[in-house]
């Protein structure tokens, strides 16, 4: 992932972090070195900090023994800035006009040859993002395409209004970075155009291809040959999945086919791979379930850690007040002793509270991987359903073909019985054969598409396995190391109090 | 001195060359047992006394007591030893269903043990006959004594007195009389101010400590759930990575148990001592009220005596035949007044000693509570570090290049 500070893809520098730690705990030496009255730590920012880490979200990829995978991309850095409000330019003199929101997006592209990286600045509306996502979904079927904002798993958190804009900005940035990291999509024209083309986004908002889809095998040749008013349609367009609302008939046909398939009907493409695929699919579903649970529990764990840190801090404050009180009102030396002891406890409690808070911020970053992979599961589902619908299309066409062949056969038999030939019959047969030829082409296309998608699935699954393994390992390692680190520090803080108050233990024995 | 569960020296036989044994009185409150049925159910405790003091019936005595027996003892002592800070009792439970929970019973048992031992270590209170009755008499005698008290139970009398005081105050104000008589000793004022302030501060720390106990339990619960989720995720992954998840999950569940333990430790050894001192401070406030009463009586009687004296002189001058009677009345009143003054002065003297004792005890008890708290937290943190650290070797074993798990 990108490090926004350095602008380069790099794993977190351990040296920097250590420095931060040592700075924070320079007062770890003696309790008395703290100011007498410690300002109450502000806990308001804990919630914000621990729900998401906008600028500093860096998931460290692996233990560093292989190059960070993002470094392969040509996009060195993508930054989404705070949203701006624009006036809608309209011809009608509508009072007050409408406004819309755009996000300024800045991209640094790797230099070709000499010279520094090129920088591009564009303004994009959220619906441009929707368009981009739609175009990618069409063009890259079978790939695990990162989910765009608003489609990812919904956070259970209750958000304030001013946090919503920040959340969306951050999600947008994450989305674009993920796209850039993808080995195939990162090189796509769609992404390039989105990030670099000035002015309005030059991608079609919706494709009308599917709406012209066939209405029975007969119409197809006419359309394919540009007969219909709808215009020319290439065989490849056949392979686009049927879109709701426009392809009711095609959907219906494919549904029939699906039902036929499921009920033990014709399965022309039974390959053992299918079984393997189904197994894989099931495994993915189970994984998704477990990830969901794990993500929820991770959230609960983070909250519990936060709560205990907060309460520890508040208790520390109560002890500070007690200390102050006893000192001010001290008549007996025993009071002064108690005051010193209470201060000792207070110091440790406040320190522990701060440590919990820091630990939590780190924990959130690490366990966020679980959440991220939930999003990936959605992409996998999409890719698998691409495959299924491609298969369905191919099977539908094959069924069409067999229907057509059957028709031809029937006609030929009927024709042969008519004495002197059957002109109209022969013409029909000719038409049907033409349809068959066209349908054969479409079938080839569809099968080709299916194979392509299968291949994409396969490659992506391999990539997923690799990356998931490394990301999970990295997550666990990071989580564990953090916990160990901070727990040790907390132990040290309390050990000081144990030492100071050990006299009382001996007394009571 | 707190000695909740420490056992006294076992050997009763002494070697001839050892010096005469120091006087000791060890009491422990143990073995809570639920007795009775339904609404009338209650908890009984075994009270074991071990002593070499001659005033007691023998070296060891075991009796069965219930909470209301402790209340009887407390109230008797409060009646007889005005000026002394009577050790506080744990509260009666308000919530019915909580009354027999294990935790509540344990908390109460500990508090009662501390209560009785404080009495046993107080120079004055330990000599009380009521204490001996409590520690030695059989259950029937105890019950009789207890029900006798209910008849002439202090509480209603207390209420009437409080009511009278309020009435007096109100009528004084209404009638435009001067403020009711109160001490004006600046040091005493300072003490009162201190005690009221202390109550607030202690209550606040106790509240936070209680919340901290809850947080520990919540963290424990979430670790348990998290651990289970990690194990399930591990089952999906398989092989070396799966093992890491499993191990992490197992450690997470282990830590959950440790957290629950620490929560209990926090409750008994940190939160309860704080609560105990909140009660102790409230007990001091009762002594303030006693002192105020004694002061008022002393003032009123002194005033009344003076008036009587003036009246007597007048009668003397007039050579009235009522002189004899008046003189007798005057002498009685004077004796009463002197008694009231003595009572007041005793309370003042006792309080001065008590406050020193209180502060020393407080420092010691709080110090120990702090120590237990810090010890528990340090151990917990170390346990957490150890548990998580033990999983790291498995991660190293899971090398990056082997990703076909």
XYZ file of N, CA and C in Angstrom, chain B residues 229-342:
342
model
N -13.457 -17.224 16.546
C -13.534 -16.815 15.142
C -12.216 -17.105 14.428
N -11.106 -16.871 15.143
C -9.800 -17.110 14.539
C -9.605 -18.592 14.251
N -10.070 -19.432 15.176
C -9.932 -20.874 14.963
C -10.704 -21.306 13.712
N -11.920 -20.778 13.579
C -12.740 -21.147 12.416
C -12.077 -20.682 11.131
N -11.501 -19.493 11.171
C -10.816 -18.970 9.997
C -9.620 -19.861 9.663
N -8.960 -20.325 10.690
C -7.814 -21.202 10.483
C -8.205 -22.488 9.785
N -9.394 -22.981 10.140
C -9.870 -24.205 9.499
C -10.050 -23.993 8.003
N -10.403 -22.777 7.615
C -10.558 -22.478 6.179
C -9.213 -22.463 5.468
N -8.198 -21.954 6.180
C -6.927 -21.739 5.515
C -6.151 -23.022 5.325
N -6.027 -23.762 6.368
C -5.326 -25.034 6.255
C -3.820 -24.900 6.364
N -3.166 -25.981 6.662
C -1.711 -26.114 6.793
C -1.068 -25.088 7.706
N 0.120 -24.625 7.347
C 0.876 -23.851 8.331
C 0.181 -22.559 8.723
N -0.420 -21.883 7.771
C -1.119 -20.643 8.121
C -2.315 -20.963 9.020
N -2.997 -22.030 8.675
C -4.141 -22.444 9.471
C -3.733 -22.715 10.910
N -2.546 -23.293 11.072
C -2.059 -23.591 12.425
C -1.834 -22.310 13.204
N -1.320 -21.288 12.521
C -1.088 -20.016 13.202
C -2.416 -19.459 13.718
N -3.412 -19.472 12.862
C -4.729 -19.004 13.274
C -5.234 -19.789 14.475
N -5.082 -21.110 14.400
C -5.562 -21.964 15.495
C -4.875 -21.616 16.800
N -3.556 -21.472 16.698
C -2.776 -21.180 17.902
C -3.186 -19.827 18.475
N -3.344 -18.864 17.590
C -3.766 -17.537 18.021
C -5.112 -17.610 18.722
N -6.007 -18.382 18.117
C -7.333 -18.548 18.695
C -7.272 -19.185 20.073
N -6.430 -20.198 20.184
C -6.305 -20.890 21.470
C -5.767 -19.944 22.548
N -4.747 -19.179 22.194
C -4.173 -18.243 23.168
C -5.177 -17.175 23.547
N -5.947 -16.762 22.574
C -6.956 -15.750 22.835
C -7.952 -16.246 23.880
N -8.350 -17.498 23.747
C -9.299 -18.073 24.709
C -8.645 -18.210 26.081
N -7.377 -18.561 26.075
C -6.649 -18.669 27.341
C -6.618 -17.335 28.062
N -6.321 -16.277 27.295
C -6.250 -14.946 27.888
C -7.612 -14.507 28.403
N -8.656 -14.946 27.733
C -9.995 -14.601 28.182
C -10.206 -15.082 29.613
N -9.750 -16.285 29.876
C -9.896 -16.841 31.222
C -9.089 -16.020 32.224
N -7.875 -15.650 31.833
C -7.037 -14.866 32.736
C -7.666 -13.510 33.044
N -8.309 -12.962 32.047
C -8.945 -11.666 32.261
C -10.103 -11.775 33.245
N -10.871 -12.838 33.158
C -11.981 -13.018 34.095
C -11.439 -13.152 35.516
N -10.318 -13.867 35.604
C -9.702 -14.049 36.931
C -9.263 -12.708 37.495
N -8.607 -11.936 36.650
C -8.100 -10.643 37.104
C -9.259 -9.736 37.482
N -10.356 -9.833 36.755
C -11.534 -9.032 37.079
C -11.990 -9.339 38.503
N -12.013 -10.607 38.836
C -12.434 -10.999 40.192
C -11.450 -10.482 41.231
N -10.163 -10.633 40.919
C -9.125 -10.140 41.825
C -9.259 -8.634 42.048
N -9.489 -7.910 40.968
C -9.688 -6.468 41.044
C -10.845 -6.128 41.962
N -11.919 -6.881 41.790
C -13.123 -6.616 42.569
C -12.855 -6.807 44.061
N -12.279 -7.952 44.390
C -12.136 -8.295 45.813
C -11.013 -7.506 46.483
N -9.925 -7.274 45.766
C -8.747 -6.690 46.416
C -8.464 -5.239 46.096
N -9.267 -4.646 45.249
C -9.053 -3.240 44.948
C -10.352 -2.461 45.104
N -11.387 -2.893 44.419
C -12.645 -2.153 44.477
C -13.285 -2.255 45.856
N -13.294 -3.450 46.426
C -13.937 -3.625 47.729
C -13.249 -2.829 48.839
N -11.903 -2.843 48.932
C -11.263 -1.984 49.931
C -11.639 -0.511 49.774
N -11.755 -0.055 48.525
C -12.156 1.345 48.324
C -13.566 1.561 48.849
N -14.462 0.627 48.524
C -15.838 0.738 48.988
C -15.879 0.706 50.510
N -15.045 -0.144 51.058
C -14.952 -0.283 52.506
C -14.632 1.064 53.154
N -13.715 1.810 52.527
C -13.351 3.089 53.124
C -14.411 4.152 52.914
N -15.188 4.033 51.861
C -16.332 4.935 51.705
C -17.268 4.720 52.885
N -17.507 3.455 53.208
C -18.377 3.153 54.363
C -17.755 3.676 55.654
N -16.435 3.491 55.763
C -15.754 3.920 56.984
C -15.930 5.422 57.188
N -15.828 6.170 56.100
C -16.000 7.611 56.186
C -17.430 7.950 56.594
N -18.387 7.202 56.088
C -19.782 7.430 56.476
C -19.978 7.159 57.964
N -19.250 6.157 58.452
C -19.315 5.862 59.887
C -18.780 7.035 60.706
N -17.742 7.689 60.187
C -17.179 8.854 60.871
C -18.221 9.967 60.942
N -18.988 10.085 59.868
C -20.024 11.124 59.865
C -21.050 10.870 60.964
N -21.328 9.625 61.238
C -22.243 9.290 62.338
C -21.657 9.799 63.652
N -20.347 9.619 63.812
C -19.681 10.102 65.023
C -19.772 11.619 65.118
N -19.700 12.288 63.960
C -19.888 13.742 63.954
C -21.244 14.087 64.557
N -22.271 13.355 64.135
C -23.635 13.612 64.626
C -23.699 13.372 66.129
N -23.058 12.287 66.567
C -23.033 11.993 68.002
C -22.381 13.145 68.759
N -21.267 13.616 68.218
C -20.541 14.703 68.884
C -21.407 15.964 68.936
N -22.089 16.240 67.828
C -22.954 17.428 67.786
C -24.059 17.329 68.835
N -24.640 16.153 68.937
C -25.668 15.925 69.962
C -25.117 16.157 71.360
N -23.965 15.548 71.598
C -23.360 15.656 72.924
C -23.050 17.117 73.250
N -22.575 17.825 72.229
C -22.248 19.233 72.431
C -23.493 20.030 72.785
N -24.555 19.774 72.050
C -25.790 20.496 72.276
C -26.329 20.227 73.675
N -26.308 18.955 74.064
C -26.789 18.593 75.406
C -25.967 19.305 76.466
N -24.648 19.263 76.252
C -23.740 19.903 77.214
C -24.068 21.394 77.333
N -24.266 22.044 76.201
C -24.587 23.473 76.213
C -25.922 23.750 76.860
N -26.919 22.987 76.444
C -28.258 23.216 76.967
C -28.294 23.016 78.486
N -27.711 21.908 78.924
C -27.708 21.628 80.364
C -26.919 22.693 81.125
N -25.800 23.113 80.555
C -24.994 24.154 81.208
C -25.837 25.409 81.377
N -26.542 25.758 80.324
C -27.381 26.953 80.353
C -28.482 26.814 81.389
N -29.162 25.651 81.307
C -30.254 25.412 82.254
C -29.743 25.444 83.703
N -28.581 24.854 83.915
C -27.999 24.845 85.267
C -27.739 26.261 85.749
N -27.209 27.045 84.855
C -26.905 28.416 85.221
C -28.173 29.160 85.664
N -29.223 28.971 84.861
C -30.495 29.626 85.186
C -30.980 29.184 86.575
N -30.839 27.873 86.771
C -31.278 27.336 88.072
C -30.480 27.965 89.209
N -29.204 28.183 88.959
C -28.324 28.763 89.978
C -28.769 30.183 90.315
N -29.037 30.912 89.271
C -29.496 32.288 89.471
C -30.795 32.298 90.287
N -31.687 31.397 89.889
C -32.966 31.280 90.583
C -32.761 30.947 92.068
N -31.817 30.022 92.308
C -31.519 29.587 93.674
C -31.030 30.755 94.515
N -30.109 31.518 93.936
C -29.594 32.694 94.652
C -30.746 33.640 95.007
N -31.618 33.824 94.050
C -32.758 34.708 94.300
C -33.565 34.204 95.474
N -33.838 32.896 95.436
C -34.650 32.291 96.508
C -33.937 32.437 97.857
N -32.607 32.253 97.813
C -31.823 32.384 99.037
C -31.998 33.771 99.647
N -31.851 34.740 98.787
C -31.995 36.132 99.242
C -33.376 36.374 99.848
N -34.355 35.771 99.195
C -35.724 35.974 99.653
C -36.041 35.112 100.874
N -35.091 34.230 101.249
C -35.278 33.302 102.351
C -36.600 32.542 102.171
N -36.821 32.089 100.929
C -38.050 31.336 100.648
C -37.918 29.922 101.193
N -39.078 29.331 101.454
C -39.038 27.944 101.968
C -38.858 26.952 100.830
N -38.865 27.513 99.589
C -38.656 26.608 98.453
C -37.177 26.357 98.208
N -36.324 27.033 99.038
C -34.873 26.942 98.826
C -34.402 25.503 98.815
N -34.833 24.740 99.816
C -34.370 23.331 99.938
C -34.579 22.555 98.645
N -35.843 22.673 98.190
C -36.226 21.930 96.988
C -35.377 22.377 95.812
N -35.314 23.700 95.716
C -34.573 24.260 94.573
C -33.124 23.829 94.610
N -32.546 23.810 95.847
C -31.148 23.406 95.965
C -30.952 21.982 95.491
N -31.867 21.091 95.861
C -31.758 19.696 95.435
C -31.822 19.593 93.924
N -32.805 20.315 93.367
C -32.956 20.288 91.915
C -31.685 20.778 91.240
N -31.168 21.882 91.848
C -29.981 22.469 91.259
C -28.829 21.471 91.279
N -28.667 20.813 92.408
C -27.552 19.861 92.510
C -27.692 18.726 91.502
N -28.936 18.218 91.341
C -29.168 17.149 90.365
C -28.799 17.612 88.969
N -29.326 18.809 88.683
C -29.088 19.341 87.342
C -27.602 19.535 87.103
N -26.915 20.063 88.131
C -25.484 20.305 87.975
C -24.757 19.000 87.670
N -25.132 17.949 88.392
C -24.497 16.638 88.161
C -24.731 16.176 86.733
N -25.988 16.346 86.302
C -26.318 15.949 84.923
C -25.483 16.737 83.933
N -25.400 18.037 84.199
C -24.660 18.905 83.284
C -23.201 18.495 83.224
N -22.654 18.219 84.398
C -21.250 17.805 84.398
C -21.068 16.505 83.644
N -22.065 15.608 83.812
C -22.005 14.340 83.083
C -22.005 14.590 81.572
N -22.914 15.478 81.176
C -23.026 15.774 79.747
C -21.725 16.365 79.236
N -21.128 17.251 80.038
C -19.858 17.847 79.635
C -18.782 16.773 79.508
N -18.761 15.877 80.487
C -17.763 14.805 80.449
C -17.954 13.943 79.213
